[in-house]
Amino acid sequence: MFNPIQYISQGDTPQEQLYHIESVLDAGQRWIQFRFKDTLTSIRWKTAEQVKLLCDSYHATLLINDDPDLALAIDADGVHLGLQDRSIAEARALLPHKIIGGTANTLADVKQRLDESCDYIGLGPLRYTLTKKKLSPLLGFEGYQQLLTALTPEEKQIPIVAIGGITLTDVPVLQKIGLSGIAVSSLLHQAQSPQQLIQQLNTYFL
């Protein structure tokens, strides 16, 4: 089930990953994308197993970033794939009844993701962010507006989620432009009251 507020995990160690994920779950976040790049495969897989247990205990949706095999192994709810990752078709064959999201940066990317029948599209980045090392060209609000204007009403039926350096003041603007939701990371970590923030964010996309 689609959630308009998506959390992308961060942390350089399993302990940091698990701490952040449990913190946002405890605050009411119910969509977790597990992203743990710069580590050994064995460590990432073991950490993912623990994340799966956490998400199950909170009845939260768990997606795995960039790794359909791992999503299959731990019975996650789905996978999110970047443009340079395995194809949506491969992931769909491996995970036929799971959620599959795909990254996009340009109108051509969005059209590609639509043709591939993604369940949702992560479109961005809005602005510069330290969370991701290899950053695509920034879109800004004008870029989002241009891209969404170029889509037909039918094409807009697939949820498009904004990502990349999003702040609280950006959310009403993105919602007005026509985005279906947002993907955040640091925004939740830096909040004085993550629970209150999550509740506030959800009101924009009811």
Short mmCIF file of C-alpha atoms in Angstrom, two decimals:
data_model
loop_
_atom_site.label_atom_id
_atom_site.label_comp_id
_atom_site.label_asym_id
_atom_site.label_seq_id
_atom_site.Cartn_x
_atom_site.Cartn_y
_atom_site.Cartn_z
CA MET A 1 0.00 0.00 0.00
CA PHE A 2 1.40 3.41 -1.02
CA ASN A 3 2.39 5.83 1.71
CA PRO A 4 2.94 9.50 0.76
CA ILE A 5 5.61 9.97 3.45
CA GLN A 6 8.59 7.71 2.76
CA TYR A 7 11.66 7.44 4.96
CA ILE A 8 15.03 6.52 3.43
CA SER A 9 17.39 5.11 6.02
CA GLN A 10 20.88 6.39 6.62
CA GLY A 11 23.81 5.45 8.82
CA ASP A 12 27.39 4.29 8.36
CA THR A 13 27.08 1.30 10.70
CA PRO A 14 24.38 -1.29 11.44
CA GLN A 15 23.91 0.33 14.84
CA GLU A 16 23.27 3.76 13.30
CA GLN A 17 20.90 2.30 10.72
CA LEU A 18 18.88 0.41 13.30
CA TYR A 19 18.81 3.36 15.71
CA HIS A 20 17.47 5.74 13.06
CA ILE A 21 14.93 3.25 11.72
CA GLU A 22 13.59 2.34 15.15
CA SER A 23 13.41 6.04 16.09
CA VAL A 24 11.24 6.97 13.11
CA LEU A 25 9.08 3.86 13.51
CA ASP A 26 8.54 4.78 17.13
CA ALA A 27 7.50 8.27 15.99
CA GLY A 28 4.83 6.82 13.70
CA GLN A 29 6.58 6.43 10.34
CA ARG A 30 5.16 3.46 8.44
CA TRP A 31 7.14 3.32 5.18
CA ILE A 32 10.83 2.50 5.39
CA GLN A 33 13.25 2.26 2.48
CA PHE A 34 16.36 0.47 3.73
CA ARG A 35 19.40 2.06 2.08
CA PHE A 36 22.83 0.90 3.31
CA LYS A 37 25.36 1.25 0.50
CA ASP A 38 28.95 1.41 1.67
CA THR A 39 29.30 -1.82 3.60
CA LEU A 40 29.93 -5.51 3.08
CA THR A 41 27.08 -7.49 1.53
CA SER A 42 27.01 -9.82 4.53
CA ILE A 43 26.63 -6.89 6.93
CA ARG A 44 23.92 -5.27 4.80
CA TRP A 45 21.95 -8.53 4.62
CA LYS A 46 22.23 -9.21 8.36
CA THR A 47 21.15 -5.64 9.14
CA ALA A 48 18.23 -5.96 6.71
CA GLU A 49 17.01 -9.04 8.59
CA GLN A 50 16.92 -6.99 11.79
CA VAL A 51 15.17 -4.12 10.01
CA LYS A 52 12.55 -6.56 8.73
CA LEU A 53 11.82 -7.69 12.30
CA LEU A 54 11.50 -4.07 13.41
CA CYS A 55 9.15 -3.16 10.57
CA ASP A 56 7.02 -6.24 11.22
CA SER A 57 6.68 -5.31 14.88
CA TYR A 58 5.42 -1.83 13.90
CA HIS A 59 3.32 -3.11 10.97
CA ALA A 60 5.36 -0.90 8.65
CA THR A 61 6.03 -1.29 4.93
CA LEU A 62 9.66 -2.17 4.13
CA LEU A 63 11.31 -1.58 0.78
CA ILE A 64 14.90 -2.49 -0.03
CA ASN A 65 17.01 -0.03 -1.99
CA ASP A 66 18.59 -1.42 -5.18
CA ASP A 67 18.59 -5.13 -4.23
CA PRO A 68 15.70 -7.35 -5.39
CA ASP A 69 17.54 -10.49 -4.21
CA LEU A 70 17.71 -9.16 -0.67
CA ALA A 71 14.06 -8.10 -0.81
CA LEU A 72 13.14 -11.63 -1.84
CA ALA A 73 15.37 -13.26 0.79
CA ILE A 74 13.82 -11.43 3.74
CA ASP A 75 10.31 -11.18 2.28
CA ALA A 76 10.33 -7.38 2.24
CA ASP A 77 7.32 -5.55 0.83
CA GLY A 78 9.20 -4.38 -2.23
CA VAL A 79 12.24 -2.75 -3.76
CA HIS A 80 13.27 0.67 -5.03
CA LEU A 81 15.54 0.73 -8.08
CA GLY A 82 17.78 3.48 -9.39
CA LEU A 83 18.27 4.11 -13.09
CA GLN A 84 21.57 2.22 -13.12
CA ASP A 85 20.28 -0.76 -11.12
CA ARG A 86 18.61 -3.96 -12.27
CA SER A 87 15.69 -3.49 -14.59
CA ILE A 88 12.12 -3.17 -13.39
CA ALA A 89 11.24 -6.21 -15.51
CA GLU A 90 13.84 -8.36 -13.75
CA ALA A 91 12.63 -7.19 -10.36
CA ARG A 92 9.00 -7.82 -11.32
CA ALA A 93 9.85 -11.37 -12.41
CA LEU A 94 11.58 -11.99 -9.08
CA LEU A 95 9.01 -10.13 -6.95
CA PRO A 96 5.71 -10.49 -8.85
CA HIS A 97 3.41 -9.40 -6.03
CA LYS A 98 5.62 -6.78 -4.37
CA ILE A 99 5.90 -2.98 -4.57
CA ILE A 100 8.45 -1.79 -7.10
CA GLY A 101 9.48 1.84 -7.20
CA GLY A 102 11.88 3.50 -9.61
CA THR A 103 14.02 6.62 -9.61
CA ALA A 104 13.65 9.33 -12.26
CA ASN A 105 15.37 12.66 -12.95
CA THR A 106 14.11 13.74 -16.39
CA LEU A 107 10.87 13.55 -18.38
CA ALA A 108 12.40 10.70 -20.40
CA ASP A 109 13.11 8.86 -17.15
CA VAL A 110 9.54 9.36 -15.97
CA LYS A 111 8.18 8.07 -19.29
CA GLN A 112 10.50 5.06 -19.03
CA ARG A 113 9.29 4.30 -15.51
CA LEU A 114 5.67 4.63 -16.65
CA ASP A 115 6.32 2.21 -19.54
CA GLU A 116 7.94 -0.19 -17.08
CA SER A 117 4.80 -0.06 -14.89
CA CYS A 118 6.48 1.04 -11.67
CA ASP A 119 4.15 1.22 -8.70
CA TYR A 120 5.50 4.68 -7.87
CA ILE A 121 8.27 7.02 -9.09
CA GLY A 122 10.84 8.78 -6.93
CA LEU A 123 11.54 12.03 -8.81
CA GLY A 124 14.40 14.33 -7.89
CA PRO A 125 16.49 15.71 -6.45
CA LEU A 126 14.73 18.91 -5.46
CA ARG A 127 18.01 20.40 -4.21
CA TYR A 128 21.47 19.40 -3.03
CA THR A 129 21.61 16.77 -0.30
CA LEU A 130 24.47 15.06 1.52
CA THR A 131 22.45 11.86 1.94
CA LYS A 132 23.23 10.64 -1.58
CA LYS A 133 26.76 10.73 -2.99
CA LYS A 134 26.11 10.45 -6.75
CA LEU A 135 23.52 13.16 -7.22
CA SER A 136 21.58 13.73 -10.45
CA PRO A 137 21.00 17.27 -11.78
CA LEU A 138 18.83 19.34 -9.44
CA LEU A 139 15.22 19.93 -10.48
CA GLY A 140 14.02 22.72 -8.20
CA PHE A 141 10.33 23.59 -8.03
CA GLU A 142 10.34 24.78 -11.64
CA GLY A 143 11.69 21.44 -12.83
CA TYR A 144 8.94 19.55 -11.03
CA GLN A 145 6.32 21.91 -12.44
CA GLN A 146 7.57 21.45 -16.00
CA LEU A 147 7.73 17.66 -15.71
CA LEU A 148 4.27 17.26 -14.22
CA THR A 149 2.75 19.66 -16.73
CA ALA A 150 4.11 17.46 -19.52
CA LEU A 151 2.26 14.38 -18.24
CA THR A 152 -1.29 13.38 -19.16
CA PRO A 153 -3.93 12.85 -16.44
CA GLU A 154 -3.63 9.09 -17.05
CA GLU A 155 0.14 9.21 -16.56
CA LYS A 156 -0.31 11.08 -13.30
CA GLN A 157 -2.28 8.16 -11.88
CA ILE A 158 1.01 6.56 -10.81
CA PRO A 159 2.23 8.27 -7.62
CA ILE A 160 5.23 10.56 -8.10
CA VAL A 161 7.24 11.27 -4.97
CA ALA A 162 9.63 14.20 -4.54
CA ILE A 163 13.07 13.50 -3.09
CA GLY A 164 16.28 15.33 -2.29
CA GLY A 165 16.95 17.88 0.45
CA ILE A 166 13.28 18.51 1.22
CA THR A 167 12.43 20.81 4.12
CA LEU A 168 9.10 21.31 5.87
CA THR A 169 8.43 24.60 4.07
CA ASP A 170 8.84 22.82 0.71
CA VAL A 171 6.02 20.36 1.36
CA PRO A 172 2.95 22.57 0.69
CA VAL A 173 4.62 23.87 -2.50
CA LEU A 174 5.33 20.33 -3.73
CA GLN A 175 1.80 19.25 -2.89
CA LYS A 176 0.36 22.21 -4.81
CA ILE A 177 2.54 21.39 -7.84
CA GLY A 178 0.96 17.95 -7.87
CA LEU A 179 3.42 15.58 -6.22
CA SER A 180 1.86 12.56 -4.53
CA GLY A 181 4.27 12.47 -1.60
CA ILE A 182 7.83 13.01 -0.40
CA ALA A 183 10.82 10.86 0.51
CA VAL A 184 12.87 12.20 3.40
CA SER A 185 15.72 11.21 5.68
CA SER A 186 17.53 13.99 7.54
CA LEU A 187 14.29 15.95 7.92
CA LEU A 188 13.03 13.36 10.41
CA HIS A 189 16.37 12.95 12.19
CA GLN A 190 16.73 16.67 12.82
CA ALA A 191 13.17 17.26 14.03
CA GLN A 192 12.71 18.18 17.68
CA SER A 193 9.50 16.14 17.67
CA PRO A 194 9.56 13.53 14.85
CA GLN A 195 6.12 12.27 15.87
CA GLN A 196 4.56 15.72 15.50
CA LEU A 197 6.40 16.28 12.21
CA ILE A 198 5.21 12.98 10.71
CA GLN A 199 1.63 13.81 11.66
CA GLN A 200 2.00 17.26 10.09
CA LEU A 201 3.52 15.89 6.87
CA ASN A 202 0.70 13.40 6.45
CA THR A 203 -1.92 16.17 6.57
CA TYR A 204 -0.61 17.58 3.28
CA PHE A 205 -1.29 14.40 1.32
CA LEU A 206 -4.60 13.18 2.74
#
